Structure formats: structure tokens, C-alpha cells
Amino acid sequence: MALDRAKKAGASYADIRINRYRAQVVNLRSEPDFATGKVNHVPTASDSEIFGFGVRVIADGAWGFAASYSVTEDEIARAVKDAVEIAKANAPLRSSPLELAPVVAVHDTYRTPIAKDPFSVPITDKLALLRNVADDAMKVSGVFSVTGFIAQRVEHRFFASSDGSQIEQHVYQISPEFTATAVEKGKKQKSRTYRPHAVTAGYEAVERAKMPSHARRVGEEVVNHLKAPPVTPGKKDLVLLPTHLGLTIHESIGHSTELDRALGYEANVAGTSFLTPDKLGKFQVGSEIVNFKGDRIRKESLSTCGYDDDGVKTRQFPIIQKGIFVGYQTIRDQAHLIGQKESMGCCYADSYDSVPFQRMPNVWLEPSSKPTTLADLISGVDDGVLIDGRGSYSIDHQRYNFQFGGDAFWEIKGGKVGPMIADVAYQSRTPDFWSACDAIGGEALWENIGLNADGKGEPGQINAMSHGCAPSRFRQITVLRTA
Amino acid sequence: MGWTREQAKQLADQILSYSRARDCDVRLDLVQRTHTRFAANEVTTSGAMVDLNISVSSRDGKRTGTLQVNETSREALKKAVARSEELMHSAAPDAEYMEDLGPQQYPEVHAFNEETASATALDRRAGIQQAMEISRARKLKCSAFVQTTSRWSAIANKRKNFGFFASTQATFTSTARTQDATGSGWAGGASPRLLDISTQSIVERAAKKAESSANPRALDPGKYTVVLEPQAVADLMPNLLFSFSRRIADQGKSFLSKPGGGNRLGEKLFPDFVTIRSDPFNAQWPARPWAGGGGAGMGGARGGFLGFGGFGGAAFEGLPVRKVTWIDRGVVNGLSVDRYWATRVKVEPLPFSGTLTMEGGSGKIEDLIAGTERGLLITHFWYIRPVNPQNVELTGLTRDGVWLIEKGKIAYPVNNFRFNQSPVNMLKNIEAMSEPVVTALKDFSSSPMVVPAIRAKDFLFSSKSDAV
């Protein structure tokens, strides 16, 4: 009905997404009472179920979009009319009409493979798990507080387009984690997080994470971190574990290879990219051992699904090969702008009432073809730092200059890992950093690192994706002392 | 479209009538958004969306269960209340449980503009068209974003508390870049009234900045005196204000904590001329008359998903807001106190809410530049993140125009920088301020504030950025 009405109103293309989103966050904060010192446990249990539709049209060569929470025939008719009117109002401002890369029309369904529906697991069980974690971590002397959560969501998406596609998808995502904090009152504080991989999967991901078995270690490490001496700043070799490197990949390679940034579509907010189209196929971003893939099909990765929000079947594609920039993340209305004939399937809208646009897929670093171990990486370092987990992170709006902290740091001296150190951050420039990568761990060490919430666009939207990698070594990077 | 106070109350009362729990809180948000986006000299996306958030929290004196939905049939609402009660029964007891508030007196805040609420795509096109014409005439590559938001919010509970607030917000921002990609300029504005935003002036400011920042010269990082435009000041404020929490200070986790215990409330930490308030009644950017909650949020409905690490849904829920002076002539005059913490430290709760305002001087930014022997003029900042929460050291980058000032005049444009700097020290190092102005609504960082441009010494830039 919507697509017919859009055509009749003058749209050359139309699609409708009718989506239902269910999400649940179970949270527990445990900290000492101000007056008595007794540990207070503060749980939060919240559930959401949101339903609505969004209609997107091209009329007179411009996009128009309208959406509503009220999924009725009348409201859909009103939204179609609005979307076409918006497109026609903006059409005079376009210098040339929009072009869409071709797509194969399909009638298909996709469902994330899950073993255990996370919404079938009682909240009491989830809170009990978080309580066990908090109790064990807080048994470690010096732990001040513990927070933990289990967040889960399912998107039930229906997509139909005037190209003839009808696609239904159920995509499950789940993310557990907990953080312990230690405080030297009025002087300093440190936190340590256990963040099992956020994945597209069911509750089995929480069970295999074995959070309670990490509680004491996390508690001990945060106390050690609080007592650890500061780093001596200077040029050092870094060995970065996957739990840390995933975010560096995201910011430096993931965002710089988005075509909409490179074309200037994000110039007003998220920024542009140093990887401009003239560099495609030529520019050396990293050393010859550096290979990245864009991907929306890898099992359990957060961006994995059957079809994107353009109705394009998802796929895997090269981004960096032997250190050279070879591929952008693209969608249907942009591929032709760099002379390409097909979309890489990277279109996504974070809600029924959000406009679909180019979002980052899973972007992952290929492991070494050799069975390189973590010990191999460390043994080659005379003066360096081993970094685990995420800390402070910041990168410029063209994805050159970045600064990253971490969650835990150990000194490396003479090829051996020493005691914990503190107050570490490193700064580099994306091509310099990846050119300094001289060793990557083997496939056995590869981990799939999920990032829960990446912001982009106007109005702002959120996206989740994974950045798999193995531990990797970077030579002579500038290390700062942050306190 | 939209609700009257009576319509919102009717829906809230209907939901409360289904409740069997001892207490029930309802938050309603009906939101209508329209936007037009223009980038690389082309209109890109444009839309009109209407969204509804209904949040129901059932409470039994020990536990709380919260459900967020957006379907309004009788059956859907009954089911929502029942499910929130199931969640409540499943939840563990909350050691910081606070009883629901009784009837509150919420102040009148006038924030709704009918013309803004009814703006069409053609109304929004006007500013975009100006951006396009100016950029084409001046051979620039231009982007712009205009958005209007109309919101009807209500709060209600079984203890007969009820509040209603209708508001509109309009924002317009523009970035111009030179064709050779060596210069970039940004400007923006925000108001409850779309027609009060001078899109022509914003586009011209962005264009002028792009042209005058082109072909920047290389300058080494280091400590510089800076003249921060009001937007750059606003960009640094949210992280500073997060520290103004009594709980965080008492727990020893803030620059307002004393070593070993206690807080620095009442201490003079800043120069005499630093006064910072929050003011929900500010006419340039008024705010909702109650604190906490709001219908949207709790994480999870949209694309990403986050845990909820706050102080709990009832921390500030429903407290009437008022104008508060957090720093009074250099003295730490207020710390926000959530309802639970207030019982433990035996003070009245104090929510942080409303628009941040900072007193300034009497002159213009040109006066600050004229009084600078050598320094840097900064347009705004990007990707600001805390590095050390204890002293509020932040890192981030300059963006869209940096110029060297020599002997009271702008000498030439220079490269962008990464900074590593605490806004605490920045406030301590202020030398002069301009008149305050309202800043823009930036999607990923600061809300509009009313702040001056400032000149401050010893601002640390730790490295150079090649980005333009």
C-alpha cells in the first residue's frame, strides 16, 4: 500500500521499514554506604518494546523521509505524502538527481543463530549473576565499588521496496560486562573492566563469558593498578591486546574508510577522511602485513545480518590489502560517485524513525598466516608497554591524530612482561601507526571485539559493530604520562 | 499534532488506573522532529518523524521495574503496566530506594513556539539555500544542518504528582571548506524559535572562517595563551560540571574531594570573576521544569546498546528545578545532590538542570584578541574525552579554524592541535572574558549554553594534527 501510494504521488523509488525493537538492560551498582560503610546494592531492571515505521522515497531526484510510531493505514498514507512533499521541496537544491546502484530483488528472511533466547532468561538470574560478581570482586581489599550490566536487544525488521524486495530479519545482540573501581580518596582512582565480547548471539554468550570466574582477578588488578608507578614517557614499542586494539582499529581504519566521510557528507559533524577517493588503490596506510576486511556476514559480529537497510545482501570485502587502501564502505546512492557499480551493503538506520545511511560494518584485521604467539610479540620488545582493554580515546576529524589510553598496562623490559604501570596514553598518526606495525599474532589469538555504540550523522544515530584482531606489535610510538 | 496539558494528563491517568503496584510513575514524551541536511553542496537527507515514549515504573517500596513502550491501544497500555509489575517482582531490593514524591509545584517555563512546531520543508530550505548560494558564489564546499524538535512531556504518579511541559527547539549549523581542502570554518546557532536563528549570518561566519583559515602555517605544540570562542568554552563545560556532584566529591573521586575525605564546598578555587549557574528559565534556551527521567532513554531501543550506569531512575526523579549558582565569584557554592545521597549527608537534594550560564565581561571577542600579545584563537573543539577524572584532564582537538594572534592582531592561520588540559585549570587561568552569548546544539557534545569567549593563559597543546 505504502509503495503504491508513493509511486502514485510521483516517487521514482520507495521503501518502507516496519520495525519492532525489544531491549532489556539489567544493571547492578554496588558501593559502600556513606555513613555505615555497608555495601549498598542498587539494581535497575528496564525493558523496552518500540514499534514503528519509516518511509523513504526518491521524488524529482531527491530523498524524502517520514516516520511514525503509529502503524496504521491512515498514518502510513500521511507519512508517504509527507515524504514525497519533502523530497519535492528539496529537489530544486540538487545539482543532479540521485542514482541508486542496482540491487537484486529478493523475498527472504534472516535470523541470528541463537542457542538461548536472552529474553527467556529470568531477570532474577541475571541480577543474581551480577550480584555474585560484585560480591567476589569486593572481597578483594581495596576495591571501592563494582558496577555490572547485561544488555540485550533484538531488532525485528521488515523491509519492502519498490524494487520488489520483501525482507524480514531478526537480529539479536547481547553485551555483558562489569567494572571494579579503586579509590585513593581525593588523590586518584582507577577502574578495571571485564568486557566479554559483545556479539550477535543469545544468552549463551553470557554463560560462556564466565563472569564470576574473572571477578577476583579484576578486583586484584584494579587495586594493583591504583598502586602502580606511572609510566616513563617517551618512544616505546607497544604490544596491544585485541581488547584494546579493537577500538584503535575502529577509530583509525573503520571511520577513515567510510565513503560518505570521504565525500564530505559528514563534514558538518563527524568529519571527513584523510583517505580521499584519489588515494583508492594507491595509498600505503600500513605495513605490508596489514590487511583489513569489511564484513557483515561473519558469525557473531555485531553488524552481521542478512541484508542492509537498502535491501542489499550483506557481504565481505577488502579494505586494506598489504597495507594499501583498496576499498570503501558504501551504500546504493554513493557507489556511482567513485565509479563503482554495486553497494558494499553498509546501509543502516538505528530506529524506524531514523534515515538509513552509510554505517560502519565489522572491520577486522587479518591474523598472521604464521602461528605467531603473544610470547613471540613480547620477546622482541626491549622497552615497551603491554596494553589491555579500553581507556580514553580521541581522534581528529580526518582520522589522522589520535590518543588512546587503556584499561590496564604492564611494562615490557628485555623481552619480558614486568609489573603493572599506570597513567599511560599513546599518540600517533594513522598511517604512521599502521606502518609501525611489524608483527601480528596468529589465528589462534584472533578475537572478535564488539563495540556497542558508535555515533554518527545528523540527527545523530547509534550503531554497533565488531573489530576482530589478534595481539599486534607497534614500534616506537609516542607514550605520554597522563597524571 | 501535539498534546494539551489535559490530553497528556488523560493518557497518564489512564495508564495509572491500570496499576496494581503500591506506586507507579509514568513519563510521557511525544516528539516531532524535522530536519534537512546539506553536504558537499547537495541536499542529502530530509525527514519528518513523530515518536512517542511511554515509560512506566512500578514500585513496591523496595523494588522498581521499568518498561518503555510506544503503543497506545488500551490493551497495549494495560499489558505495559502489567509487564512493569512483573519486572518489579523480578528485581532485587534497591538499597537506595526512595519513595515517590507527592504533588510538586513546577515552575512555569515558556519554551514553545508555534511557528517552529509547524515549520515545513520549505521553511527549512531557506537557510539551506543560503548556504548553497554563498558556497557556490564563493567557490566553497558547504554543509549545513537544520532541525526542529517539538516535544510534549509529562510526568505523573499515583501520589497525585503531575507535570506538563511543551517545548520547541531549533538548531542550524554550517561548515564551509575551501575547494583545495586547506581551510575549514564552522558556525552554529540554536533557539526555541526557528525564525530567531540568523542562518545568513551563520553561513557567512562559516564561509569567512573557511577562507581565512586556508593554507595554515605549521606551528609547534606547547603551552599557549588562548582566546576561546564561546562555542569552544561550551565544549569543555560538560565534563567540568560532571564533577560538581556531592556524591562523587564525597567518595573522593573528584577535584572537589579533599585528600582522605570530605569535599571542597565553600572553598575559593577560581578567580573572583568566575561565576557559573544553571538556569532553567533562561529565555534563550529554557529547560524542562523537573529533573530526572524524561521518557526517552534507559538505553537499548536504538541501534547501539549501553548499560545504565547512573544513580538509578529515582535519583532526581520529579524534583522541581531552580536556578542554582555552582561557582559564585570563584567560590564552590553548590554541588548537585541526588535524593538518596541527600538523606545520608543530611542536606536537601539539589538537581543539576537547566541551561548552563557563565558570567562574562563587557566587551567583544575582538577586545580579547586586541589584548593578546601572543596566543591562539580557537573556533571550537572536537572529540573531547576525559583522560583523568580526578583532575578533569581532557583530551580533544581544535577544529574549523585556528589562528595565531600576535601583538593584538590575527597574524595567520595555523594547523590544528590536540590538547591535554583540565577545564579546572583553564578557569583558574582566565585573564579576560567577553559578553556571554548563546552557543549551538552540537549533536555529539554540548547543549546550548550562555557563555562568554575567554582569554586564558597556559593552555597545553600536546601535538599537531594534520586534519583540516
PDB file of C-alpha atoms in Angstrom, chain B residues 218-360:
ATOM      1  CA  ALA B 218      52.886  24.869  10.783  1.00  0.00           C
ATOM      2  CA  LEU B 219      53.163  25.765  14.457  1.00  0.00           C
ATOM      3  CA  ASP B 220      54.684  23.601  17.169  1.00  0.00           C
ATOM      4  CA  PRO B 221      52.576  22.307  20.054  1.00  0.00           C
ATOM      5  CA  GLY B 222      53.175  23.687  23.545  1.00  0.00           C
ATOM      6  CA  LYS B 223      51.580  25.974  26.124  1.00  0.00           C
ATOM      7  CA  TYR B 224      49.824  28.974  24.603  1.00  0.00           C
ATOM      8  CA  THR B 225      47.579  31.783  25.713  1.00  0.00           C
ATOM      9  CA  VAL B 226      44.254  31.029  24.026  1.00  0.00           C
ATOM     10  CA  VAL B 227      41.245  33.073  23.018  1.00  0.00           C
ATOM     11  CA  LEU B 228      38.423  30.545  23.045  1.00  0.00           C
ATOM     12  CA  GLU B 229      35.269  31.463  21.147  1.00  0.00           C
ATOM     13  CA  PRO B 230      32.091  30.857  23.211  1.00  0.00           C
ATOM     14  CA  GLN B 231      31.483  27.501  21.478  1.00  0.00           C
ATOM     15  CA  ALA B 232      34.959  26.294  22.467  1.00  0.00           C
ATOM     16  CA  VAL B 233      34.231  27.291  26.086  1.00  0.00           C
ATOM     17  CA  ALA B 234      30.895  25.458  25.976  1.00  0.00           C
ATOM     18  CA  ASP B 235      32.544  22.335  24.549  1.00  0.00           C
ATOM     19  CA  LEU B 236      34.715  21.994  27.685  1.00  0.00           C
ATOM     20  CA  MET B 237      31.971  22.580  30.255  1.00  0.00           C
ATOM     21  CA  PRO B 238      30.006  19.275  30.459  1.00  0.00           C
ATOM     22  CA  ASN B 239      32.974  17.308  31.793  1.00  0.00           C
ATOM     23  CA  LEU B 240      33.689  20.021  34.349  1.00  0.00           C
ATOM     24  CA  LEU B 241      30.102  20.101  35.586  1.00  0.00           C
ATOM     25  CA  PHE B 242      30.027  16.305  35.992  1.00  0.00           C
ATOM     26  CA  SER B 243      32.468  16.821  38.868  1.00  0.00           C
ATOM     27  CA  PHE B 244      30.003  19.110  40.642  1.00  0.00           C
ATOM     28  CA  SER B 245      28.329  16.103  42.288  1.00  0.00           C
ATOM     29  CA  ARG B 246      28.257  15.884  46.059  1.00  0.00           C
ATOM     30  CA  ARG B 247      28.292  12.081  45.911  1.00  0.00           C
ATOM     31  CA  ILE B 248      31.319  11.892  43.635  1.00  0.00           C
ATOM     32  CA  ALA B 249      33.148  14.538  45.680  1.00  0.00           C
ATOM     33  CA  ASP B 250      32.340  12.803  48.983  1.00  0.00           C
ATOM     34  CA  GLN B 251      33.532   9.485  47.555  1.00  0.00           C
ATOM     35  CA  GLY B 252      36.924  11.020  46.839  1.00  0.00           C
ATOM     36  CA  LYS B 253      36.597  10.817  43.041  1.00  0.00           C
ATOM     37  CA  SER B 254      36.653  14.480  42.018  1.00  0.00           C
ATOM     38  CA  PHE B 255      38.868  17.555  42.047  1.00  0.00           C
ATOM     39  CA  LEU B 256      36.314  18.764  44.595  1.00  0.00           C
ATOM     40  CA  SER B 257      37.308  15.956  47.001  1.00  0.00           C
ATOM     41  CA  LYS B 258      39.728  16.528  49.833  1.00  0.00           C
ATOM     42  CA  PRO B 259      42.575  14.007  50.238  1.00  0.00           C
ATOM     43  CA  GLY B 260      41.456  11.444  52.822  1.00  0.00           C
ATOM     44  CA  GLY B 261      37.788  12.505  52.786  1.00  0.00           C
ATOM     45  CA  GLY B 262      35.401  15.449  52.628  1.00  0.00           C
ATOM     46  CA  ASN B 263      34.711  17.933  49.849  1.00  0.00           C
ATOM     47  CA  ARG B 264      35.672  21.460  48.878  1.00  0.00           C
ATOM     48  CA  LEU B 265      32.213  23.034  49.052  1.00  0.00           C
ATOM     49  CA  GLY B 266      32.659  26.659  50.130  1.00  0.00           C
ATOM     50  CA  GLU B 267      36.322  26.891  49.092  1.00  0.00           C
ATOM     51  CA  LYS B 268      37.521  29.611  46.747  1.00  0.00           C
ATOM     52  CA  LEU B 269      39.202  27.747  43.892  1.00  0.00           C
ATOM     53  CA  PHE B 270      38.778  30.181  40.999  1.00  0.00           C
ATOM     54  CA  PRO B 271      39.313  33.902  40.313  1.00  0.00           C
ATOM     55  CA  ASP B 272      36.712  36.412  41.564  1.00  0.00           C
ATOM     56  CA  PHE B 273      35.193  36.902  38.135  1.00  0.00           C
ATOM     57  CA  VAL B 274      34.220  33.230  37.620  1.00  0.00           C
ATOM     58  CA  THR B 275      30.501  32.689  38.270  1.00  0.00           C
ATOM     59  CA  ILE B 276      28.690  29.704  36.747  1.00  0.00           C
ATOM     60  CA  ARG B 277      24.995  28.910  37.125  1.00  0.00           C
ATOM     61  CA  SER B 278      22.349  26.624  35.710  1.00  0.00           C
ATOM     62  CA  ASP B 279      19.151  28.400  34.830  1.00  0.00           C
ATOM     63  CA  PRO B 280      16.081  26.551  33.550  1.00  0.00           C
ATOM     64  CA  PHE B 281      14.314  29.884  32.947  1.00  0.00           C
ATOM     65  CA  ASN B 282      16.900  31.319  30.588  1.00  0.00           C
ATOM     66  CA  ALA B 283      14.853  32.760  27.718  1.00  0.00           C
ATOM     67  CA  GLN B 284      17.485  31.936  25.128  1.00  0.00           C
ATOM     68  CA  TRP B 285      17.359  28.204  25.928  1.00  0.00           C
ATOM     69  CA  PRO B 286      14.714  27.321  28.544  1.00  0.00           C
ATOM     70  CA  ALA B 287      14.583  23.857  30.099  1.00  0.00           C
ATOM     71  CA  ARG B 288      12.058  21.371  31.479  1.00  0.00           C
ATOM     72  CA  PRO B 289      10.819  22.333  34.949  1.00  0.00           C
ATOM     73  CA  TRP B 290      11.524  18.966  36.585  1.00  0.00           C
ATOM     74  CA  ALA B 291      14.675  16.891  36.899  1.00  0.00           C
ATOM     75  CA  GLY B 292      15.442  13.282  36.026  1.00  0.00           C
ATOM     76  CA  GLY B 293      13.826  10.783  33.724  1.00  0.00           C
ATOM     77  CA  GLY B 294      12.011  12.067  30.693  1.00  0.00           C
ATOM     78  CA  GLY B 295      10.601   9.123  28.808  1.00  0.00           C
ATOM     79  CA  ALA B 296      13.340   8.628  26.252  1.00  0.00           C
ATOM     80  CA  GLY B 297      16.430   6.800  27.353  1.00  0.00           C
ATOM     81  CA  MET B 298      17.261   3.878  29.654  1.00  0.00           C
ATOM     82  CA  GLY B 299      19.327   2.620  26.733  1.00  0.00           C
ATOM     83  CA  GLY B 300      18.665  -0.084  24.275  1.00  0.00           C
ATOM     84  CA  ALA B 301      15.857   0.852  21.944  1.00  0.00           C
ATOM     85  CA  ARG B 302      18.133   2.287  19.298  1.00  0.00           C
ATOM     86  CA  GLY B 303      20.994   0.817  17.282  1.00  0.00           C
ATOM     87  CA  GLY B 304      23.681   0.548  19.907  1.00  0.00           C
ATOM     88  CA  PHE B 305      23.153  -0.550  23.439  1.00  0.00           C
ATOM     89  CA  LEU B 306      24.657   0.506  26.674  1.00  0.00           C
ATOM     90  CA  GLY B 307      24.397  -0.437  30.277  1.00  0.00           C
ATOM     91  CA  PHE B 308      22.734   2.036  32.552  1.00  0.00           C
ATOM     92  CA  GLY B 309      25.388   3.147  34.984  1.00  0.00           C
ATOM     93  CA  GLY B 310      23.654   6.118  36.588  1.00  0.00           C
ATOM     94  CA  PHE B 311      22.443   6.589  40.102  1.00  0.00           C
ATOM     95  CA  GLY B 312      19.149   4.803  39.437  1.00  0.00           C
ATOM     96  CA  GLY B 313      15.912   6.032  37.947  1.00  0.00           C
ATOM     97  CA  ALA B 314      14.686   7.776  41.082  1.00  0.00           C
ATOM     98  CA  ALA B 315      17.881   9.707  41.827  1.00  0.00           C
ATOM     99  CA  PHE B 316      16.475  13.088  40.907  1.00  0.00           C
ATOM    100  CA  GLU B 317      13.115  11.998  39.516  1.00  0.00           C
ATOM    101  CA  GLY B 318      10.476  14.682  39.543  1.00  0.00           C
ATOM    102  CA  LEU B 319      12.268  17.270  41.651  1.00  0.00           C
ATOM    103  CA  PRO B 320      11.335  20.808  40.621  1.00  0.00           C
ATOM    104  CA  VAL B 321      14.260  22.662  39.105  1.00  0.00           C
ATOM    105  CA  ARG B 322      15.510  26.094  40.082  1.00  0.00           C
ATOM    106  CA  LYS B 323      18.287  28.492  39.249  1.00  0.00           C
ATOM    107  CA  VAL B 324      21.486  27.434  41.039  1.00  0.00           C
ATOM    108  CA  THR B 325      24.857  29.184  41.329  1.00  0.00           C
ATOM    109  CA  TRP B 326      27.518  26.451  41.294  1.00  0.00           C
ATOM    110  CA  ILE B 327      30.539  28.771  41.329  1.00  0.00           C
ATOM    111  CA  ASP B 328      29.926  32.178  42.910  1.00  0.00           C
ATOM    112  CA  ARG B 329      32.714  34.698  42.331  1.00  0.00           C
ATOM    113  CA  GLY B 330      35.287  31.930  42.400  1.00  0.00           C
ATOM    114  CA  VAL B 331      33.823  30.026  45.370  1.00  0.00           C
ATOM    115  CA  VAL B 332      32.439  26.493  45.017  1.00  0.00           C
ATOM    116  CA  ASN B 333      28.895  27.360  46.020  1.00  0.00           C
ATOM    117  CA  GLY B 334      26.884  24.250  45.129  1.00  0.00           C
ATOM    118  CA  LEU B 335      27.199  20.553  44.450  1.00  0.00           C
ATOM    119  CA  SER B 336      24.330  18.552  42.962  1.00  0.00           C
ATOM    120  CA  VAL B 337      22.890  16.063  45.446  1.00  0.00           C
ATOM    121  CA  ASP B 338      20.702  13.129  44.434  1.00  0.00           C
ATOM    122  CA  ARG B 339      17.765  12.218  46.674  1.00  0.00           C
ATOM    123  CA  TYR B 340      19.430   9.226  48.328  1.00  0.00           C
ATOM    124  CA  TRP B 341      22.723  10.946  48.997  1.00  0.00           C
ATOM    125  CA  ALA B 342      20.847  13.895  50.466  1.00  0.00           C
ATOM    126  CA  THR B 343      19.453  11.596  53.170  1.00  0.00           C
ATOM    127  CA  ARG B 344      22.934  10.313  54.015  1.00  0.00           C
ATOM    128  CA  VAL B 345      24.660  13.694  54.255  1.00  0.00           C
ATOM    129  CA  LYS B 346      21.564  15.366  55.668  1.00  0.00           C
ATOM    130  CA  VAL B 347      21.055  18.142  53.140  1.00  0.00           C
ATOM    131  CA  GLU B 348      18.282  18.983  50.700  1.00  0.00           C
ATOM    132  CA  PRO B 349      18.536  17.268  47.297  1.00  0.00           C
ATOM    133  CA  LEU B 350      19.768  19.563  44.548  1.00  0.00           C
ATOM    134  CA  PRO B 351      19.397  18.532  40.907  1.00  0.00           C
ATOM    135  CA  PHE B 352      21.570  19.926  38.155  1.00  0.00           C
ATOM    136  CA  SER B 353      19.218  21.027  35.459  1.00  0.00           C
ATOM    137  CA  GLY B 354      18.656  23.790  33.022  1.00  0.00           C
ATOM    138  CA  THR B 355      20.896  25.770  30.784  1.00  0.00           C
ATOM    139  CA  LEU B 356      24.437  26.479  31.923  1.00  0.00           C
ATOM    140  CA  THR B 357      25.253  30.180  32.089  1.00  0.00           C
ATOM    141  CA  MET B 358      28.580  31.815  32.820  1.00  0.00           C
ATOM    142  CA  GLU B 359      29.065  35.456  33.643  1.00  0.00           C
ATOM    143  CA  GLY B 360      31.409  37.319  31.353  1.00  0.00           C
TER     144      GLY B 360
END
